[in-house]
């Protein structure tokens, strides 16, 4: 599950963005919507433990992640949170197999080559296991990025604009992959997006507004 309470973050010591209290039960899926500047990516990074807010509480799988040290947060993220960004961010010098094994390693989990084969087969790219990222098409690279996010069977999937650069057919294909994998692992899923095509596919929406509060600077 995901729950945020009294969450606020400050930019440059001058501008605040506050977020509404919000809760998703385990296995629920939601879109995070709002105009540019409303804090969608910021909130996604807070949920992933990559950014500390100014105040508030963030519960992921019943753990208040703001109480975790940096090392503990890295291990918690690796085991419990699958992150999917707009770009794959694969390590070019490593094979697809080793890119996925690295995700297990950083989570403090034993390397499991059988799991690598399993997730690539589920995403219909088993023959790419020994390829390097530059040998993949855009769609194949995105599937590998999804595989990397899901290889440790996370309780939470966070995706930042995963379909924004895709045509209608590939948009539906990527969403179907995410939905199928999330349901298979009973994962809570949050997709931050501007993509109107996803609104009919996921009807639970967190809508952020572009409202900021200026912080008064004491002289």
PDB file of C-alpha atoms in Angstrom:
ATOM      1  CA  UNK A   1       0.000   0.000   0.000  1.00  0.00           C
ATOM      2  CA  UNK A   2       0.910   3.664  -0.351  1.00  0.00           C
ATOM      3  CA  UNK A   3      -0.118   6.453   1.986  1.00  0.00           C
ATOM      4  CA  UNK A   4       1.003  10.082   2.175  1.00  0.00           C
ATOM      5  CA  UNK A   5       0.056  12.518   4.938  1.00  0.00           C
ATOM      6  CA  UNK A   6       0.729  16.249   5.417  1.00  0.00           C
ATOM      7  CA  UNK A   7       3.325  16.127   2.632  1.00  0.00           C
ATOM      8  CA  UNK A   8       5.129  19.296   1.607  1.00  0.00           C
ATOM      9  CA  UNK A   9       8.398  19.970  -0.192  1.00  0.00           C
ATOM     10  CA  UNK A  10      10.310  23.222  -0.606  1.00  0.00           C
ATOM     11  CA  UNK A  11      12.298  24.409  -3.628  1.00  0.00           C
ATOM     12  CA  UNK A  12      15.261  26.753  -3.251  1.00  0.00           C
ATOM     13  CA  UNK A  13      14.049  27.706   0.209  1.00  0.00           C
ATOM     14  CA  UNK A  14      11.419  29.952  -1.371  1.00  0.00           C
ATOM     15  CA  UNK A  15       8.578  27.926  -2.852  1.00  0.00           C
ATOM     16  CA  UNK A  16       6.441  25.163  -1.364  1.00  0.00           C
ATOM     17  CA  UNK A  17       4.458  22.458  -3.090  1.00  0.00           C
ATOM     18  CA  UNK A  18       1.983  20.669  -0.850  1.00  0.00           C
ATOM     19  CA  UNK A  19       0.335  17.387  -1.770  1.00  0.00           C
ATOM     20  CA  UNK A  20      -3.126  16.126  -0.775  1.00  0.00           C
ATOM     21  CA  UNK A  21      -3.375  13.290   1.711  1.00  0.00           C
ATOM     22  CA  UNK A  22      -3.766  10.136  -0.334  1.00  0.00           C
ATOM     23  CA  UNK A  23      -3.938   6.378   0.103  1.00  0.00           C
ATOM     24  CA  UNK A  24      -3.839   3.377  -2.216  1.00  0.00           C
ATOM     25  CA  UNK A  25      -4.503  -0.125  -0.949  1.00  0.00           C
ATOM     26  CA  UNK A  26      -2.285  -3.022  -1.952  1.00  0.00           C
ATOM     27  CA  UNK A  27      -3.015  -4.036  -5.534  1.00  0.00           C
ATOM     28  CA  UNK A  28      -4.781  -0.805  -6.525  1.00  0.00           C
ATOM     29  CA  UNK A  29      -3.678   1.161  -9.599  1.00  0.00           C
ATOM     30  CA  UNK A  30      -3.798   4.931 -10.040  1.00  0.00           C
ATOM     31  CA  UNK A  31      -2.820   7.666 -12.471  1.00  0.00           C
ATOM     32  CA  UNK A  32      -1.074  10.784 -11.184  1.00  0.00           C
ATOM     33  CA  UNK A  33      -2.318  13.692 -13.295  1.00  0.00           C
ATOM     34  CA  UNK A  34      -1.664  17.410 -13.404  1.00  0.00           C
ATOM     35  CA  UNK A  35      -0.058  20.185 -15.456  1.00  0.00           C
ATOM     36  CA  UNK A  36       3.690  20.717 -15.716  1.00  0.00           C
ATOM     37  CA  UNK A  37       4.952  22.202 -12.477  1.00  0.00           C
ATOM     38  CA  UNK A  38       2.295  20.564 -10.303  1.00  0.00           C
ATOM     39  CA  UNK A  39       4.838  18.193  -8.742  1.00  0.00           C
ATOM     40  CA  UNK A  40       4.094  14.839 -10.400  1.00  0.00           C
ATOM     41  CA  UNK A  41       7.710  13.806 -10.879  1.00  0.00           C
ATOM     42  CA  UNK A  42       8.639  15.293  -7.498  1.00  0.00           C
ATOM     43  CA  UNK A  43       5.999  13.207  -5.748  1.00  0.00           C
ATOM     44  CA  UNK A  44       7.081  10.107  -7.656  1.00  0.00           C
ATOM     45  CA  UNK A  45      10.659  10.656  -6.490  1.00  0.00           C
ATOM     46  CA  UNK A  46       9.460  11.139  -2.904  1.00  0.00           C
ATOM     47  CA  UNK A  47       7.480   7.885  -3.096  1.00  0.00           C
ATOM     48  CA  UNK A  48      10.601   6.145  -4.397  1.00  0.00           C
ATOM     49  CA  UNK A  49      12.686   7.471  -1.511  1.00  0.00           C
ATOM     50  CA  UNK A  50      14.917   9.427  -3.907  1.00  0.00           C
ATOM     51  CA  UNK A  51      13.890  12.826  -2.535  1.00  0.00           C
ATOM     52  CA  UNK A  52      13.220  13.930   1.032  1.00  0.00           C
ATOM     53  CA  UNK A  53      10.214  16.215   1.567  1.00  0.00           C
ATOM     54  CA  UNK A  54      10.264  19.168   3.938  1.00  0.00           C
ATOM     55  CA  UNK A  55       7.640  17.542   6.118  1.00  0.00           C
ATOM     56  CA  UNK A  56       5.094  14.748   6.159  1.00  0.00           C
ATOM     57  CA  UNK A  57       4.870  10.972   6.204  1.00  0.00           C
ATOM     58  CA  UNK A  58       5.234   8.469   3.381  1.00  0.00           C
ATOM     59  CA  UNK A  59       4.184   4.880   4.060  1.00  0.00           C
ATOM     60  CA  UNK A  60       5.117   2.176   1.565  1.00  0.00           C
ATOM     61  CA  UNK A  61       4.217  -1.408   2.440  1.00  0.00           C
ATOM     62  CA  UNK A  62       3.556  -0.241   6.027  1.00  0.00           C
ATOM     63  CA  UNK A  63       7.048   1.271   6.338  1.00  0.00           C
ATOM     64  CA  UNK A  64       7.545   4.992   6.901  1.00  0.00           C
ATOM     65  CA  UNK A  65      10.331   5.379   4.364  1.00  0.00           C
ATOM     66  CA  UNK A  66      11.323   8.817   5.658  1.00  0.00           C
ATOM     67  CA  UNK A  67      12.653   7.104   8.791  1.00  0.00           C
ATOM     68  CA  UNK A  68      15.075   4.936   6.798  1.00  0.00           C
ATOM     69  CA  UNK A  69      18.774   5.738   6.429  1.00  0.00           C
ATOM     70  CA  UNK A  70      20.228   6.100   2.951  1.00  0.00           C
ATOM     71  CA  UNK A  71      21.572   2.533   2.818  1.00  0.00           C
ATOM     72  CA  UNK A  72      18.405   1.078   4.316  1.00  0.00           C
ATOM     73  CA  UNK A  73      16.294   3.029   1.813  1.00  0.00           C
ATOM     74  CA  UNK A  74      18.371   1.732  -1.105  1.00  0.00           C
ATOM     75  CA  UNK A  75      17.825  -1.848   0.013  1.00  0.00           C
ATOM     76  CA  UNK A  76      14.121  -1.270   0.717  1.00  0.00           C
ATOM     77  CA  UNK A  77      13.667   0.320  -2.720  1.00  0.00           C
ATOM     78  CA  UNK A  78      15.427  -2.559  -4.447  1.00  0.00           C
ATOM     79  CA  UNK A  79      13.193  -5.148  -2.794  1.00  0.00           C
ATOM     80  CA  UNK A  80       9.864  -3.339  -2.741  1.00  0.00           C
ATOM     81  CA  UNK A  81       9.723  -0.634  -5.425  1.00  0.00           C
ATOM     82  CA  UNK A  82       9.948  -1.035  -9.183  1.00  0.00           C
ATOM     83  CA  UNK A  83      10.857   2.199 -10.983  1.00  0.00           C
ATOM     84  CA  UNK A  84      10.172   2.864 -14.663  1.00  0.00           C
ATOM     85  CA  UNK A  85      11.382   6.116 -16.195  1.00  0.00           C
ATOM     86  CA  UNK A  86      10.663   7.737 -19.570  1.00  0.00           C
ATOM     87  CA  UNK A  87      14.049   6.537 -20.839  1.00  0.00           C
ATOM     88  CA  UNK A  88      15.371   3.024 -20.165  1.00  0.00           C
ATOM     89  CA  UNK A  89      18.696   4.126 -18.549  1.00  0.00           C
ATOM     90  CA  UNK A  90      20.276   0.734 -19.218  1.00  0.00           C
ATOM     91  CA  UNK A  91      24.009   0.192 -18.689  1.00  0.00           C
ATOM     92  CA  UNK A  92      25.349   0.122 -22.240  1.00  0.00           C
ATOM     93  CA  UNK A  93      28.449  -1.940 -21.468  1.00  0.00           C
ATOM     94  CA  UNK A  94      26.451  -4.805 -19.941  1.00  0.00           C
ATOM     95  CA  UNK A  95      24.305  -7.448 -21.573  1.00  0.00           C
ATOM     96  CA  UNK A  96      20.573  -7.458 -20.918  1.00  0.00           C
ATOM     97  CA  UNK A  97      21.074 -10.420 -18.592  1.00  0.00           C
ATOM     98  CA  UNK A  98      23.680  -8.551 -16.551  1.00  0.00           C
ATOM     99  CA  UNK A  99      21.553  -5.390 -16.438  1.00  0.00           C
ATOM    100  CA  UNK A 100      18.824  -7.443 -14.776  1.00  0.00           C
ATOM    101  CA  UNK A 101      21.198  -9.320 -12.485  1.00  0.00           C
ATOM    102  CA  UNK A 102      22.496  -5.931 -11.299  1.00  0.00           C
ATOM    103  CA  UNK A 103      18.973  -5.061 -10.121  1.00  0.00           C
ATOM    104  CA  UNK A 104      19.000  -8.160  -7.931  1.00  0.00           C
ATOM    105  CA  UNK A 105      22.486  -7.383  -6.640  1.00  0.00           C
ATOM    106  CA  UNK A 106      21.648  -3.800  -5.640  1.00  0.00           C
ATOM    107  CA  UNK A 107      18.586  -5.049  -3.775  1.00  0.00           C
ATOM    108  CA  UNK A 108      20.789  -7.373  -1.728  1.00  0.00           C
ATOM    109  CA  UNK A 109      19.159 -10.403  -3.305  1.00  0.00           C
ATOM    110  CA  UNK A 110      20.948 -13.482  -4.669  1.00  0.00           C
ATOM    111  CA  UNK A 111      21.520 -13.472  -8.410  1.00  0.00           C
ATOM    112  CA  UNK A 112      18.846 -15.606 -10.050  1.00  0.00           C
ATOM    113  CA  UNK A 113      19.473 -16.262 -13.744  1.00  0.00           C
ATOM    114  CA  UNK A 114      16.292 -18.335 -13.971  1.00  0.00           C
ATOM    115  CA  UNK A 115      14.245 -15.318 -12.854  1.00  0.00           C
ATOM    116  CA  UNK A 116      15.944 -13.240 -15.571  1.00  0.00           C
ATOM    117  CA  UNK A 117      14.893 -15.781 -18.198  1.00  0.00           C
ATOM    118  CA  UNK A 118      11.385 -15.937 -16.747  1.00  0.00           C
ATOM    119  CA  UNK A 119      10.730 -12.182 -16.808  1.00  0.00           C
ATOM    120  CA  UNK A 120      12.177 -11.762 -20.327  1.00  0.00           C
ATOM    121  CA  UNK A 121       9.946 -14.592 -21.538  1.00  0.00           C
ATOM    122  CA  UNK A 122       6.901 -12.967 -19.917  1.00  0.00           C
ATOM    123  CA  UNK A 123       7.707  -9.764 -21.815  1.00  0.00           C
ATOM    124  CA  UNK A 124       8.231 -11.664 -25.085  1.00  0.00           C
ATOM    125  CA  UNK A 125      11.926 -10.843 -25.490  1.00  0.00           C
ATOM    126  CA  UNK A 126      13.694 -14.041 -24.302  1.00  0.00           C
ATOM    127  CA  UNK A 127      16.032 -13.979 -27.303  1.00  0.00           C
ATOM    128  CA  UNK A 128      17.494 -10.625 -26.211  1.00  0.00           C
ATOM    129  CA  UNK A 129      19.120 -11.968 -23.047  1.00  0.00           C
ATOM    130  CA  UNK A 130      22.694 -11.760 -24.355  1.00  0.00           C
ATOM    131  CA  UNK A 131      22.257  -8.576 -26.420  1.00  0.00           C
ATOM    132  CA  UNK A 132      23.656  -5.186 -25.452  1.00  0.00           C
ATOM    133  CA  UNK A 133      21.258  -2.229 -25.109  1.00  0.00           C
ATOM    134  CA  UNK A 134      22.396  -0.638 -28.396  1.00  0.00           C
ATOM    135  CA  UNK A 135      21.206  -3.758 -30.238  1.00  0.00           C
ATOM    136  CA  UNK A 136      17.603  -3.255 -29.094  1.00  0.00           C
ATOM    137  CA  UNK A 137      14.772  -1.348 -30.697  1.00  0.00           C
ATOM    138  CA  UNK A 138      13.096   1.401 -28.683  1.00  0.00           C
ATOM    139  CA  UNK A 139      10.224  -0.916 -27.786  1.00  0.00           C
ATOM    140  CA  UNK A 140      12.567  -3.745 -26.769  1.00  0.00           C
ATOM    141  CA  UNK A 141      14.634  -1.392 -24.595  1.00  0.00           C
ATOM    142  CA  UNK A 142      11.479  -0.225 -22.862  1.00  0.00           C
ATOM    143  CA  UNK A 143      10.479  -3.829 -22.193  1.00  0.00           C
ATOM    144  CA  UNK A 144      13.896  -4.459 -20.647  1.00  0.00           C
ATOM    145  CA  UNK A 145      13.419  -1.395 -18.446  1.00  0.00           C
ATOM    146  CA  UNK A 146      10.078  -2.842 -17.345  1.00  0.00           C
ATOM    147  CA  UNK A 147      11.747  -6.206 -16.729  1.00  0.00           C
ATOM    148  CA  UNK A 148      14.383  -4.524 -14.563  1.00  0.00           C
ATOM    149  CA  UNK A 149      11.687  -2.764 -12.532  1.00  0.00           C
ATOM    150  CA  UNK A 150       9.692  -5.960 -12.024  1.00  0.00           C
ATOM    151  CA  UNK A 151      12.390  -8.608 -11.668  1.00  0.00           C
ATOM    152  CA  UNK A 152      12.324  -8.510  -7.855  1.00  0.00           C
ATOM    153  CA  UNK A 153       8.507  -8.784  -7.780  1.00  0.00           C
ATOM    154  CA  UNK A 154       8.047  -5.384  -6.092  1.00  0.00           C
ATOM    155  CA  UNK A 155       5.043  -4.514  -3.962  1.00  0.00           C
ATOM    156  CA  UNK A 156       4.906  -1.060  -5.605  1.00  0.00           C
ATOM    157  CA  UNK A 157       5.417  -0.041  -9.242  1.00  0.00           C
ATOM    158  CA  UNK A 158       6.121   3.636  -9.993  1.00  0.00           C
ATOM    159  CA  UNK A 159       6.192   4.722 -13.644  1.00  0.00           C
ATOM    160  CA  UNK A 160       7.059   8.218 -14.910  1.00  0.00           C
ATOM    161  CA  UNK A 161       5.489   8.984 -18.321  1.00  0.00           C
ATOM    162  CA  UNK A 162       6.079   5.438 -19.644  1.00  0.00           C
ATOM    163  CA  UNK A 163       3.919   5.938 -22.755  1.00  0.00           C
ATOM    164  CA  UNK A 164       4.426   9.602 -23.664  1.00  0.00           C
ATOM    165  CA  UNK A 165       6.711   8.932 -26.639  1.00  0.00           C
ATOM    166  CA  UNK A 166       4.749   5.967 -28.001  1.00  0.00           C
ATOM    167  CA  UNK A 167       2.155   5.646 -30.747  1.00  0.00           C
ATOM    168  CA  UNK A 168      -1.317   4.325 -29.909  1.00  0.00           C
ATOM    169  CA  UNK A 169      -0.487   0.669 -30.556  1.00  0.00           C
ATOM    170  CA  UNK A 170       2.677   0.660 -28.450  1.00  0.00           C
ATOM    171  CA  UNK A 171       1.010   2.751 -25.740  1.00  0.00           C
ATOM    172  CA  UNK A 172      -1.651   0.061 -25.308  1.00  0.00           C
ATOM    173  CA  UNK A 173       0.982  -2.694 -25.436  1.00  0.00           C
ATOM    174  CA  UNK A 174       3.134  -1.117 -22.720  1.00  0.00           C
ATOM    175  CA  UNK A 175       0.129  -0.456 -20.492  1.00  0.00           C
ATOM    176  CA  UNK A 176      -1.043  -4.063 -20.947  1.00  0.00           C
ATOM    177  CA  UNK A 177       2.399  -5.339 -19.936  1.00  0.00           C
ATOM    178  CA  UNK A 178       2.448  -3.169 -16.825  1.00  0.00           C
ATOM    179  CA  UNK A 179      -1.114  -4.057 -15.879  1.00  0.00           C
ATOM    180  CA  UNK A 180      -0.558  -7.792 -16.357  1.00  0.00           C
ATOM    181  CA  UNK A 181       2.664  -7.814 -14.355  1.00  0.00           C
ATOM    182  CA  UNK A 182       1.218  -5.658 -11.567  1.00  0.00           C
ATOM    183  CA  UNK A 183      -1.822  -7.912 -11.267  1.00  0.00           C
ATOM    184  CA  UNK A 184       0.323 -11.045 -11.324  1.00  0.00           C
ATOM    185  CA  UNK A 185       2.351  -9.794  -8.352  1.00  0.00           C
ATOM    186  CA  UNK A 186      -0.576  -8.011  -6.627  1.00  0.00           C
ATOM    187  CA  UNK A 187       1.467  -4.800  -6.829  1.00  0.00           C
ATOM    188  CA  UNK A 188       0.198  -1.298  -6.199  1.00  0.00           C
ATOM    189  CA  UNK A 189       0.909   0.775  -9.322  1.00  0.00           C
ATOM    190  CA  UNK A 190       1.161   4.542  -9.824  1.00  0.00           C
ATOM    191  CA  UNK A 191       1.697   6.052 -13.272  1.00  0.00           C
ATOM    192  CA  UNK A 192       2.582   9.734 -13.558  1.00  0.00           C
ATOM    193  CA  UNK A 193       1.431  10.954 -16.956  1.00  0.00           C
ATOM    194  CA  UNK A 194       0.119  13.630 -19.284  1.00  0.00           C
ATOM    195  CA  UNK A 195      -1.080  10.896 -21.639  1.00  0.00           C
ATOM    196  CA  UNK A 196      -4.841  11.270 -22.124  1.00  0.00           C
ATOM    197  CA  UNK A 197      -5.029   7.765 -23.607  1.00  0.00           C
ATOM    198  CA  UNK A 198      -4.433   6.198 -20.196  1.00  0.00           C
ATOM    199  CA  UNK A 199      -7.378   7.912 -18.527  1.00  0.00           C
ATOM    200  CA  UNK A 200      -9.873   5.370 -19.844  1.00  0.00           C
ATOM    201  CA  UNK A 201      -7.620   2.468 -18.853  1.00  0.00           C
ATOM    202  CA  UNK A 202      -7.121   3.499 -15.218  1.00  0.00           C
ATOM    203  CA  UNK A 203     -10.044   5.346 -13.660  1.00  0.00           C
ATOM    204  CA  UNK A 204      -8.512   5.963 -10.205  1.00  0.00           C
ATOM    205  CA  UNK A 205      -6.816   9.383 -10.459  1.00  0.00           C
ATOM    206  CA  UNK A 206      -4.725  11.557  -8.148  1.00  0.00           C
ATOM    207  CA  UNK A 207      -4.994  15.054  -9.636  1.00  0.00           C
ATOM    208  CA  UNK A 208      -2.316  17.559  -8.659  1.00  0.00           C
ATOM    209  CA  UNK A 209      -2.861  21.275  -9.152  1.00  0.00           C
ATOM    210  CA  UNK A 210      -0.245  23.867  -9.958  1.00  0.00           C
ATOM    211  CA  UNK A 211      -0.559  25.694  -6.681  1.00  0.00           C
ATOM    212  CA  UNK A 212       2.486  26.874  -4.770  1.00  0.00           C
ATOM    213  CA  UNK A 213       2.904  28.844  -1.600  1.00  0.00           C
ATOM    214  CA  UNK A 214       5.752  31.302  -1.272  1.00  0.00           C
ATOM    215  CA  UNK A 215       7.777  30.935   1.899  1.00  0.00           C
ATOM    216  CA  UNK A 216       8.293  34.147   3.843  1.00  0.00           C
ATOM    217  CA  UNK A 217      11.985  34.773   4.274  1.00  0.00           C
ATOM    218  CA  UNK A 218      12.881  36.215   7.672  1.00  0.00           C
ATOM    219  CA  UNK A 219      15.182  39.232   7.439  1.00  0.00           C
TER     220      UNK A 219
END
